[in-house]
PDB file of C-alpha atoms in Angstrom:
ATOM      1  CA  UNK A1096       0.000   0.000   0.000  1.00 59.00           C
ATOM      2  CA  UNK A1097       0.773   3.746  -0.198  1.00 59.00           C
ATOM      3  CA  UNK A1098       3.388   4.793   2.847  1.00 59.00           C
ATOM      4  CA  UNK A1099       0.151   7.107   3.253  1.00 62.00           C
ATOM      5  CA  UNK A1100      -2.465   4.551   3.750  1.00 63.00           C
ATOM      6  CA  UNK A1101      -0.391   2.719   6.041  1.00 62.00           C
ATOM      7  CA  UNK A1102      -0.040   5.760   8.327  1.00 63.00           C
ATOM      8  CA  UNK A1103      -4.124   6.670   7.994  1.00 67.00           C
ATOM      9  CA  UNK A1104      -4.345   3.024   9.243  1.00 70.00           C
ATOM     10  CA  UNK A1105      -2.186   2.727  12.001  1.00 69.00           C
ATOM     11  CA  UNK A1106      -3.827   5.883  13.461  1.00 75.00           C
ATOM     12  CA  UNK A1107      -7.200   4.305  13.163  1.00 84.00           C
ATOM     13  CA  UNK A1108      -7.186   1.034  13.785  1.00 89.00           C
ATOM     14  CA  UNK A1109      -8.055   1.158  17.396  1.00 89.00           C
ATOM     15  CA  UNK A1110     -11.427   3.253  16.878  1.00 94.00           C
ATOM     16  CA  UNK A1111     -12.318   2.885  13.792  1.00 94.00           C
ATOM     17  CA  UNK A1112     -15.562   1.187  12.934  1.00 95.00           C
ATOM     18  CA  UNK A1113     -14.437  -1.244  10.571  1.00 95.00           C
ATOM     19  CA  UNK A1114     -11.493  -2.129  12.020  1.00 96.00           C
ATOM     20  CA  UNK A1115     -13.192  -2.650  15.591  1.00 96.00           C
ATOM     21  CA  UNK A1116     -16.310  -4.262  14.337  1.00 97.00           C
ATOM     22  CA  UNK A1117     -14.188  -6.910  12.346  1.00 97.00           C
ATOM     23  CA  UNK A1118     -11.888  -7.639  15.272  1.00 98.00           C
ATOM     24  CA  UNK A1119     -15.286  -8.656  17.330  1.00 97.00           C
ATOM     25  CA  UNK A1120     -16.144 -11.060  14.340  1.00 97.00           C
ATOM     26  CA  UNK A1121     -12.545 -12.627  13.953  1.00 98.00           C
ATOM     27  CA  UNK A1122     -12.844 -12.959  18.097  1.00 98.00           C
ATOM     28  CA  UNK A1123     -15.915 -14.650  17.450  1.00 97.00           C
ATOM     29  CA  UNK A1124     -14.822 -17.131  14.800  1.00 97.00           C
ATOM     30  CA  UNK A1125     -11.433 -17.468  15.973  1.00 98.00           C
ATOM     31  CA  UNK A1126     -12.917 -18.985  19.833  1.00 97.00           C
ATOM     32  CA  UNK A1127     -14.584 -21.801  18.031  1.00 96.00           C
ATOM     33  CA  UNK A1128     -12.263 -22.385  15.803  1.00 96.00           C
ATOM     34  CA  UNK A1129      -9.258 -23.011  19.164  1.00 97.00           C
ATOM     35  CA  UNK A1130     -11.917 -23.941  21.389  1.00 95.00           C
ATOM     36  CA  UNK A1131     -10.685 -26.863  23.532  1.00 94.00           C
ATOM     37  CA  UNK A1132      -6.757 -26.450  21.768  1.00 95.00           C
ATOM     38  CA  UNK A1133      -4.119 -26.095  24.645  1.00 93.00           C
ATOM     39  CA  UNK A1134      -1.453 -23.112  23.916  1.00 93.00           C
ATOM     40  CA  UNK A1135      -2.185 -23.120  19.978  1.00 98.00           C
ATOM     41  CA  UNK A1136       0.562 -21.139  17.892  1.00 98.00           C
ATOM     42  CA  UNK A1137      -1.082 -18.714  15.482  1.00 98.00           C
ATOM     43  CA  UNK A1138       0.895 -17.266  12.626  1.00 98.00           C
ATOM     44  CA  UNK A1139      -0.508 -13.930  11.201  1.00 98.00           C
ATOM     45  CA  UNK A1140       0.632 -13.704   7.196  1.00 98.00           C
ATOM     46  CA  UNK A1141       0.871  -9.625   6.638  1.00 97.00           C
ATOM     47  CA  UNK A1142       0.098  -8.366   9.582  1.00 97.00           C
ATOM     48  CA  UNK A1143       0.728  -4.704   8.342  1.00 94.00           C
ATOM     49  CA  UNK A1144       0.722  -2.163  11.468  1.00 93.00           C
ATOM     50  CA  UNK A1145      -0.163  -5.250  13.856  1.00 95.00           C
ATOM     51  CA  UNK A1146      -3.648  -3.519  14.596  1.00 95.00           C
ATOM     52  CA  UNK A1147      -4.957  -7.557  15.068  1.00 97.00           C
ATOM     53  CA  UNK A1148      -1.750  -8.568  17.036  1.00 97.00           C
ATOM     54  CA  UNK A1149      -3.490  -7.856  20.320  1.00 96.00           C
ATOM     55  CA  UNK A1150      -6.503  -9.953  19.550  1.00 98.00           C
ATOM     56  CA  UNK A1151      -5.098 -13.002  18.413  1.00 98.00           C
ATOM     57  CA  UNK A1152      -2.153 -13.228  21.468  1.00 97.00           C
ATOM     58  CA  UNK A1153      -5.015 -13.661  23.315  1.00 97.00           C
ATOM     59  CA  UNK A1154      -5.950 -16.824  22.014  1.00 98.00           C
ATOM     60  CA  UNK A1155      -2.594 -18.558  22.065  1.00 97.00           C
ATOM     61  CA  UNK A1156       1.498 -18.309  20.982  1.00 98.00           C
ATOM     62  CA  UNK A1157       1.745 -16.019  18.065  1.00 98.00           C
ATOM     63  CA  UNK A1158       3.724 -15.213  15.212  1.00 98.00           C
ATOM     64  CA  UNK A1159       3.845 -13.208  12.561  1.00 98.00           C
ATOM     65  CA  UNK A1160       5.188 -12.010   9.452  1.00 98.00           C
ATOM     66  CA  UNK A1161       4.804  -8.565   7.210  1.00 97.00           C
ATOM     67  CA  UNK A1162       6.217  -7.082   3.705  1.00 95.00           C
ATOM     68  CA  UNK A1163       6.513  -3.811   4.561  1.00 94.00           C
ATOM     69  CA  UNK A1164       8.941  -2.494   6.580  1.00 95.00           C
ATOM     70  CA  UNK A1165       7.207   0.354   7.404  1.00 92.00           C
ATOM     71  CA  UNK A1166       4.786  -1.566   8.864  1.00 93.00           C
ATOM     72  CA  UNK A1167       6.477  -4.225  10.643  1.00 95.00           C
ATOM     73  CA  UNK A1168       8.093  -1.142  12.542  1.00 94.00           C
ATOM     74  CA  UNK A1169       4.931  -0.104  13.636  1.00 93.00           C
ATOM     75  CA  UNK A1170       3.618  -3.807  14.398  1.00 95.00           C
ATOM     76  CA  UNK A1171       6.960  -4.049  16.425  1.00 96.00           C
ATOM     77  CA  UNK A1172       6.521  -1.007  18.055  1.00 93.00           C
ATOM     78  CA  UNK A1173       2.983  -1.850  19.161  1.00 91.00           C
ATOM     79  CA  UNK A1174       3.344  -5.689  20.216  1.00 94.00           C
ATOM     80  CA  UNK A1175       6.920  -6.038  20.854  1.00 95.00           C
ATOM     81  CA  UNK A1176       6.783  -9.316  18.608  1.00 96.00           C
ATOM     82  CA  UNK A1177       9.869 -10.149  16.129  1.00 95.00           C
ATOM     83  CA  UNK A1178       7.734  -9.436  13.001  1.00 97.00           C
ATOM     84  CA  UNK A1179       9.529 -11.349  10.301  1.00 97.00           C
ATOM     85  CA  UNK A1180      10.286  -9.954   6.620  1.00 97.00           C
ATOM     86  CA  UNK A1181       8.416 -12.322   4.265  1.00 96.00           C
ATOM     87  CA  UNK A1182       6.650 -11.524   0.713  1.00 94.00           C
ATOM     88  CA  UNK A1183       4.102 -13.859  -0.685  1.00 96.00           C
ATOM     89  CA  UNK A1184       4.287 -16.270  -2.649  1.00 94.00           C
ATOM     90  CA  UNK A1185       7.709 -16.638  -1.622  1.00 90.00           C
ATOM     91  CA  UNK A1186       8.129 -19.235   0.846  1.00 81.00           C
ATOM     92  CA  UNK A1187       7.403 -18.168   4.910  1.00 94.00           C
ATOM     93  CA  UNK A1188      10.205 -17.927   7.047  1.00 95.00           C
ATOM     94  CA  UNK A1189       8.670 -20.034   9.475  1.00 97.00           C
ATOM     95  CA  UNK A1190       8.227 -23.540  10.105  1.00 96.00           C
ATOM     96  CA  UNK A1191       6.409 -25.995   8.427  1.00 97.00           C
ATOM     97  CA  UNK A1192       3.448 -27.586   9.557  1.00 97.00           C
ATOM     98  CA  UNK A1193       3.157 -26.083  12.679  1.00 98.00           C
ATOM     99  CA  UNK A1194       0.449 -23.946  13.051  1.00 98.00           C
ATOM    100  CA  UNK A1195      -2.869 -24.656  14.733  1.00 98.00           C
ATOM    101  CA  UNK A1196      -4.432 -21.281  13.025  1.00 98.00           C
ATOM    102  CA  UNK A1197      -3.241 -19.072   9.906  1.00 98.00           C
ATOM    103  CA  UNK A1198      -4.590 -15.619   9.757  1.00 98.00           C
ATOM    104  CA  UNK A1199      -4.547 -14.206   6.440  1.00 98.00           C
ATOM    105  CA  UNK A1200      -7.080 -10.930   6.711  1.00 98.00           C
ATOM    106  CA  UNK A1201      -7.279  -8.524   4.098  1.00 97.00           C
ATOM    107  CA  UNK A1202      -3.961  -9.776   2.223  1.00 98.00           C
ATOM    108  CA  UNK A1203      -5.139 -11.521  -0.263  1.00 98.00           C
ATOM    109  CA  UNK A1204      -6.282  -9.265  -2.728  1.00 98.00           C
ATOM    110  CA  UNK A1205      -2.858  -7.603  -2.066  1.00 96.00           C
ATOM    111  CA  UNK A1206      -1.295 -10.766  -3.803  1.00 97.00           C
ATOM    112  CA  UNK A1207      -1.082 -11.246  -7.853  1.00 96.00           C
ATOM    113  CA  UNK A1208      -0.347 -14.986  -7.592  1.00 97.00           C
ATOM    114  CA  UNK A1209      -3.405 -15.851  -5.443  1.00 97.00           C
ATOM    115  CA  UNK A1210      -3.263 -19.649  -5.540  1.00 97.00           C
ATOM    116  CA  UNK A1211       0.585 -19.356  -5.290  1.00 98.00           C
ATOM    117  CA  UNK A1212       0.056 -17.811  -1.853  1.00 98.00           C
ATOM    118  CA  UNK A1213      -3.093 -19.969  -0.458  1.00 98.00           C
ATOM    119  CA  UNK A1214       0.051 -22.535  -1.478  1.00 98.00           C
ATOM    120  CA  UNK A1215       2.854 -21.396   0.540  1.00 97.00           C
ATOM    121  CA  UNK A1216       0.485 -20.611   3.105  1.00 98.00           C
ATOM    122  CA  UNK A1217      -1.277 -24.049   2.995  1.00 98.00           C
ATOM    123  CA  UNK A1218       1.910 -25.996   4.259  1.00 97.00           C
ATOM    124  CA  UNK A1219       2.112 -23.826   7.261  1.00 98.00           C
ATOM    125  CA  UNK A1220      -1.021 -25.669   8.315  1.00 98.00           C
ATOM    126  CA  UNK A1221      -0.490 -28.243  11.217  1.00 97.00           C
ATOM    127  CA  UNK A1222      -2.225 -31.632  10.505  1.00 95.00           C
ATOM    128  CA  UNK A1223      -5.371 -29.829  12.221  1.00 96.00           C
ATOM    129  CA  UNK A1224      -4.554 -27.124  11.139  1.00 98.00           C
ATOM    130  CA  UNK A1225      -6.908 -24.196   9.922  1.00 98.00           C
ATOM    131  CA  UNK A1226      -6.766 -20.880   7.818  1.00 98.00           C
ATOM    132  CA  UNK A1227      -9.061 -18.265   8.662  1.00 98.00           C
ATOM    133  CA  UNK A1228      -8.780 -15.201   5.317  1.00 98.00           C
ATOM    134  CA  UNK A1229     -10.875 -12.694   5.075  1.00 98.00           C
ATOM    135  CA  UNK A1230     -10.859 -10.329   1.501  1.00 98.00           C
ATOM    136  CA  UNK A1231     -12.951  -7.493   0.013  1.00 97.00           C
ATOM    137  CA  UNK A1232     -16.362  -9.044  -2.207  1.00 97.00           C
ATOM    138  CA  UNK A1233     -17.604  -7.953  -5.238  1.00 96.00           C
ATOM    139  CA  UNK A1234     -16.056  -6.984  -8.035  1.00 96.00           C
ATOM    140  CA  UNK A1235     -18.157  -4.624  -9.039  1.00 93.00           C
ATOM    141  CA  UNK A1236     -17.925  -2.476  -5.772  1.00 92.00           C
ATOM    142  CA  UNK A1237     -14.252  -1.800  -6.521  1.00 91.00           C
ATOM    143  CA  UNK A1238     -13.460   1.952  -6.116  1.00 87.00           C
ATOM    144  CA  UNK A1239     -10.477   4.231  -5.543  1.00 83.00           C
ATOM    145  CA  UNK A1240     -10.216   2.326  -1.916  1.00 83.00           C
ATOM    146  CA  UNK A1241      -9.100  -0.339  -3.963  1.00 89.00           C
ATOM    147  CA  UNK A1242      -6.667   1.418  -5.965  1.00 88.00           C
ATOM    148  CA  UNK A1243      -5.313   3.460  -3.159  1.00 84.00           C
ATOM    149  CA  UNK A1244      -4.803  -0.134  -1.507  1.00 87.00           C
ATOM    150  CA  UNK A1245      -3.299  -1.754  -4.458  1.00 92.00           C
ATOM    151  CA  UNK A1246      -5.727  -3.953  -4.764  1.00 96.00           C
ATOM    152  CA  UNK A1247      -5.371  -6.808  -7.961  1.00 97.00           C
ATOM    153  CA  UNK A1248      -9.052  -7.850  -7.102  1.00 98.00           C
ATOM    154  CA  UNK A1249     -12.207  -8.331  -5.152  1.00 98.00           C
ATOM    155  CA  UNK A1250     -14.000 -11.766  -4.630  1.00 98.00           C
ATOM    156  CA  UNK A1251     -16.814 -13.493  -4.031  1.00 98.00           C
ATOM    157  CA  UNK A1252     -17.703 -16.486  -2.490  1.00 98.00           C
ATOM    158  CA  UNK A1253     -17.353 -18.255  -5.378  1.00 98.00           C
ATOM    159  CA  UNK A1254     -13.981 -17.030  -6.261  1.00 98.00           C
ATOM    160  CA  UNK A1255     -12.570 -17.591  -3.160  1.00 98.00           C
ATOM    161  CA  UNK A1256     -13.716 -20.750  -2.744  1.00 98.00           C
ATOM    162  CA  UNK A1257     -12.391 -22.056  -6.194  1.00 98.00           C
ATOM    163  CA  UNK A1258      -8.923 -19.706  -5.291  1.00 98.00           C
ATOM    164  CA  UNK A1259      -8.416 -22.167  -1.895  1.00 98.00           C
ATOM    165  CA  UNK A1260      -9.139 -25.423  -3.570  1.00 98.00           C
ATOM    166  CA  UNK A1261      -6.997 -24.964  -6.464  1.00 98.00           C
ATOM    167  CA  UNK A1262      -4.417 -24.233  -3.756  1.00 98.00           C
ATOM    168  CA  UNK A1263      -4.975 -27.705  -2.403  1.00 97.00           C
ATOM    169  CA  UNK A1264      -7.225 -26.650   0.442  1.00 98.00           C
ATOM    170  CA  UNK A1265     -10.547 -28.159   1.425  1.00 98.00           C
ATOM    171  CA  UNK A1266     -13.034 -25.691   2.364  1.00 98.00           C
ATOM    172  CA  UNK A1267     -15.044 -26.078   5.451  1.00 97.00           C
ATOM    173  CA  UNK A1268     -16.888 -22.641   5.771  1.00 96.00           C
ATOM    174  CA  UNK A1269     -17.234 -19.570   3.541  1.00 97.00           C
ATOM    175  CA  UNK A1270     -19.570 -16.671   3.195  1.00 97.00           C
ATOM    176  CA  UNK A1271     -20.219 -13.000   3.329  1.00 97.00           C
ATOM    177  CA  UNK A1272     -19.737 -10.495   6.241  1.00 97.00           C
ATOM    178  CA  UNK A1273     -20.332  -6.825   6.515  1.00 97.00           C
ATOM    179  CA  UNK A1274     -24.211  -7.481   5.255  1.00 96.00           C
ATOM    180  CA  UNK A1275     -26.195  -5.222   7.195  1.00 95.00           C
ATOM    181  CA  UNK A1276     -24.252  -2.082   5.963  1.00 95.00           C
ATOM    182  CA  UNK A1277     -24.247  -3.627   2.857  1.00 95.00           C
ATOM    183  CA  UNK A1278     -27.003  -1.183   1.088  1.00 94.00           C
ATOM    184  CA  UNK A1279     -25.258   1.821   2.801  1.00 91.00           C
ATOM    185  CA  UNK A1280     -21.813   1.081   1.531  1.00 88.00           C
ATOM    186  CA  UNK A1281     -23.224   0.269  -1.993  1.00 87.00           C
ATOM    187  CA  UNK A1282     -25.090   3.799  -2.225  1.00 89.00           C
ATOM    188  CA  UNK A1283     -22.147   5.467  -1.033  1.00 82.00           C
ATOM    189  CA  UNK A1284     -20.130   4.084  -3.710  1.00 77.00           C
ATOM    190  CA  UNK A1285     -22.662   4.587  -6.533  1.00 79.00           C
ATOM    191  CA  UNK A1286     -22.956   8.387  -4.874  1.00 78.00           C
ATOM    192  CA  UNK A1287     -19.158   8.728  -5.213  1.00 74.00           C
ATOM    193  CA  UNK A1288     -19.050   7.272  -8.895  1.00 74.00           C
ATOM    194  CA  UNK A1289     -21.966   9.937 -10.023  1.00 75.00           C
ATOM    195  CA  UNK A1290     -20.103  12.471  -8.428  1.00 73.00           C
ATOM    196  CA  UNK A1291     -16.214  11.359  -9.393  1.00 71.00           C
ATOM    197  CA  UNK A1292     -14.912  11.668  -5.919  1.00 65.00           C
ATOM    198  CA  UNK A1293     -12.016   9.367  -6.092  1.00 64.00           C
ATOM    199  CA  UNK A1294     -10.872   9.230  -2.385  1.00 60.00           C
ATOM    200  CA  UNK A1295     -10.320   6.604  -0.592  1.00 60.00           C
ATOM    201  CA  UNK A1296     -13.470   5.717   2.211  1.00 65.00           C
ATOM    202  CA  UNK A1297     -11.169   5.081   5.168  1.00 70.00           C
ATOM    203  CA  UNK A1298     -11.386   8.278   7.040  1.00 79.00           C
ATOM    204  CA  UNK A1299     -12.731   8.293  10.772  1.00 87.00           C
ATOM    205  CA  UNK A1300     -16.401   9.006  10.636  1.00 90.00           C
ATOM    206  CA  UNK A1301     -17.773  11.725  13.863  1.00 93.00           C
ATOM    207  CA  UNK A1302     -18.202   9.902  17.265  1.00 94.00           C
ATOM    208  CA  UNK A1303     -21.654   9.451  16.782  1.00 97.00           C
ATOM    209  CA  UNK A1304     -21.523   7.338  13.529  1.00 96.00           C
ATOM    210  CA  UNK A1305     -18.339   5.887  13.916  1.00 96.00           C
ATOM    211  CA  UNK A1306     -19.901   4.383  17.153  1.00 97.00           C
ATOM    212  CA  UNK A1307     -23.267   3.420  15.519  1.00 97.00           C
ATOM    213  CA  UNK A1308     -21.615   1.722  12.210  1.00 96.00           C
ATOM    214  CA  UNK A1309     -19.183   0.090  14.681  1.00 97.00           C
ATOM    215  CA  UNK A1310     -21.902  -1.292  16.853  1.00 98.00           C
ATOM    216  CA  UNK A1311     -24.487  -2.297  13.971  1.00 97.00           C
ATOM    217  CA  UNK A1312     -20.776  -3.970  12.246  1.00 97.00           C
ATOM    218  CA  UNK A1313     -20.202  -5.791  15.396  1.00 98.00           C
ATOM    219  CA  UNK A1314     -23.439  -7.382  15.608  1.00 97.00           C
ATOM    220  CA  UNK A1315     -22.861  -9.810  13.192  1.00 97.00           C
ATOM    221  CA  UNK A1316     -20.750 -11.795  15.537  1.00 96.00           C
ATOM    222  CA  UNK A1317     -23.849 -13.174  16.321  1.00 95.00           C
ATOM    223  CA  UNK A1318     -24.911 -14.406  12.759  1.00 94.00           C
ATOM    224  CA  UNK A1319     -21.185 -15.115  11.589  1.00 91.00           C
ATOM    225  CA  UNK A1320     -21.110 -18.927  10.502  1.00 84.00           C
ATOM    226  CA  UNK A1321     -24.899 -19.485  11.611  1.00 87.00           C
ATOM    227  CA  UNK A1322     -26.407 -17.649   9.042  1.00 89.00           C
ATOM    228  CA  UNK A1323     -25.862 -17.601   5.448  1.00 91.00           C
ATOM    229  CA  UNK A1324     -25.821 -13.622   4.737  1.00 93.00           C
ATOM    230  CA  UNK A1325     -26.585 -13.432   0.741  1.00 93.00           C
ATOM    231  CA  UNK A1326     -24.203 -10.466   0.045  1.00 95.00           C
ATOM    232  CA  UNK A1327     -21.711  -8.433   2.046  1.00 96.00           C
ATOM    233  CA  UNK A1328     -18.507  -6.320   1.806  1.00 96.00           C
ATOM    234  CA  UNK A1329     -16.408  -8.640   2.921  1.00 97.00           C
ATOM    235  CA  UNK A1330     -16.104 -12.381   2.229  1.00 98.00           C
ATOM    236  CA  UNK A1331     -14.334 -14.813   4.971  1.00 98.00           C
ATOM    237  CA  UNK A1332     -13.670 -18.809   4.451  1.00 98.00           C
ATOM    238  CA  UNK A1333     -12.480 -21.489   6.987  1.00 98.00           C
ATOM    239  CA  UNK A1334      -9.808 -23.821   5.047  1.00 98.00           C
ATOM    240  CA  UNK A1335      -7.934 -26.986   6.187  1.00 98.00           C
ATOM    241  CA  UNK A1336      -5.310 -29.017   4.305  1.00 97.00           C
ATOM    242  CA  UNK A1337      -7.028 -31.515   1.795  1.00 92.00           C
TER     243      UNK A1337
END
């Protein structure tokens, strides 16, 4: 990403809506997905400025690795972890096999050689091993955000789904998040293409709306992987070696 974007998100990670409603559904999934594991070693893959560090050391021994060195200062500074250098689809510098849970959130799209990626990620996997990614959905949403992110795509479940398997990965759960502010985001994004305003839609929102978004977001803890939501912003898929 722009040196830019990674400063706008390091400043709002902690508040932000987004970022705080997602880290209450990746709490969510994450506890069933380690319930009942003893001391479970979790490997982030691009952790950027380590704004989900906090959560997932809560659920057991974590790694992690990031591209930029910007960022991995900043994820340093923040968790005191040894964030490792590592650029996918180049092999991880960490151990095979060995991980009880792979966290790969918003990267994906970051990555040209998808499948090359879900690959080198894939035999990070412990025998029970699972990979939790989340990634932007819907193509046709894709805006300056995107391009201000360097982006290479947005998915859908489909997509994703066929992306994981041709990586050799059986897929146990997939579907959309980020549904109830679906119809919001999507007339905010037609609004901005009528109007060619071409920045990106990261900004902290006023108190007020920045806490109603973030609780409305956060909700869907409570649906996540009980409910099949038909559309969303985000997609997110449960993976295990095949």
């Amino acid at each position: 990403m722009d040196p830019t974007a990674y400063a706008r998100m390091a400043s709002n990670e902690a508040t932000h809506w987004w970022f705080a409603g997602r880290r209450a559904i990746l709490g969510t999934l994450i506890g069933r997905l380690l319930a009942g594991r003893p001391a479970p070693r979790i490997l982030e893959v691009g952790c950027g400025s380590g704004g989900n560090l906090g959560l997932l050391a809560r659920f057991g021994r974590l790694d992690a690795v990031e591209h930029d060195a910007q960022a991995r200062a900043l994820a340093r500074a923040r968790s005191g972890l040894d964030i490792r250098p590592a650029t996918l689809p180049g092999d991880l510098p960490v151990t095979d096999s060995a991980y009880d849970l792979v966290a790969l959130l918003d990267v994906l799209e970051h990555v040209e050689q998808d499948r090359a990626a879900l690959e080198a990620i894939g035999r990070k996997l412990g025998p029970d091993g699972r990979l939790l990614v989340t990634v932007p959905a819907m193509p046709w949403l894709w805006s300056a955000h995107d391009v201000a992110h360097h982006h290479h795509r947005r998915y859908t479940r489909a997509s994703l789904a066929a992306a994981l398997r041709a990586a050799g990965l059986e897929v146990e759960r997939i579907g959309y998040f980020n549904a109830l502010l679906f119809p919001l985001a999507v007339a905010g994004r037609l609004a901005k293409r009528l109007t060619g305003d071409r920045r990106a839609d990261d900004a902290l929102p006023p108190r007020p709306v920045n806490a109603l978004l973030r609780a409305v977001f956060a909700a869907e803890r409570h649906l996540i992987g009980r409910l099949r939501l038909p559309a969303g912003l985000s997609v997110y898929a449960v993976a295990r070696r095949a």
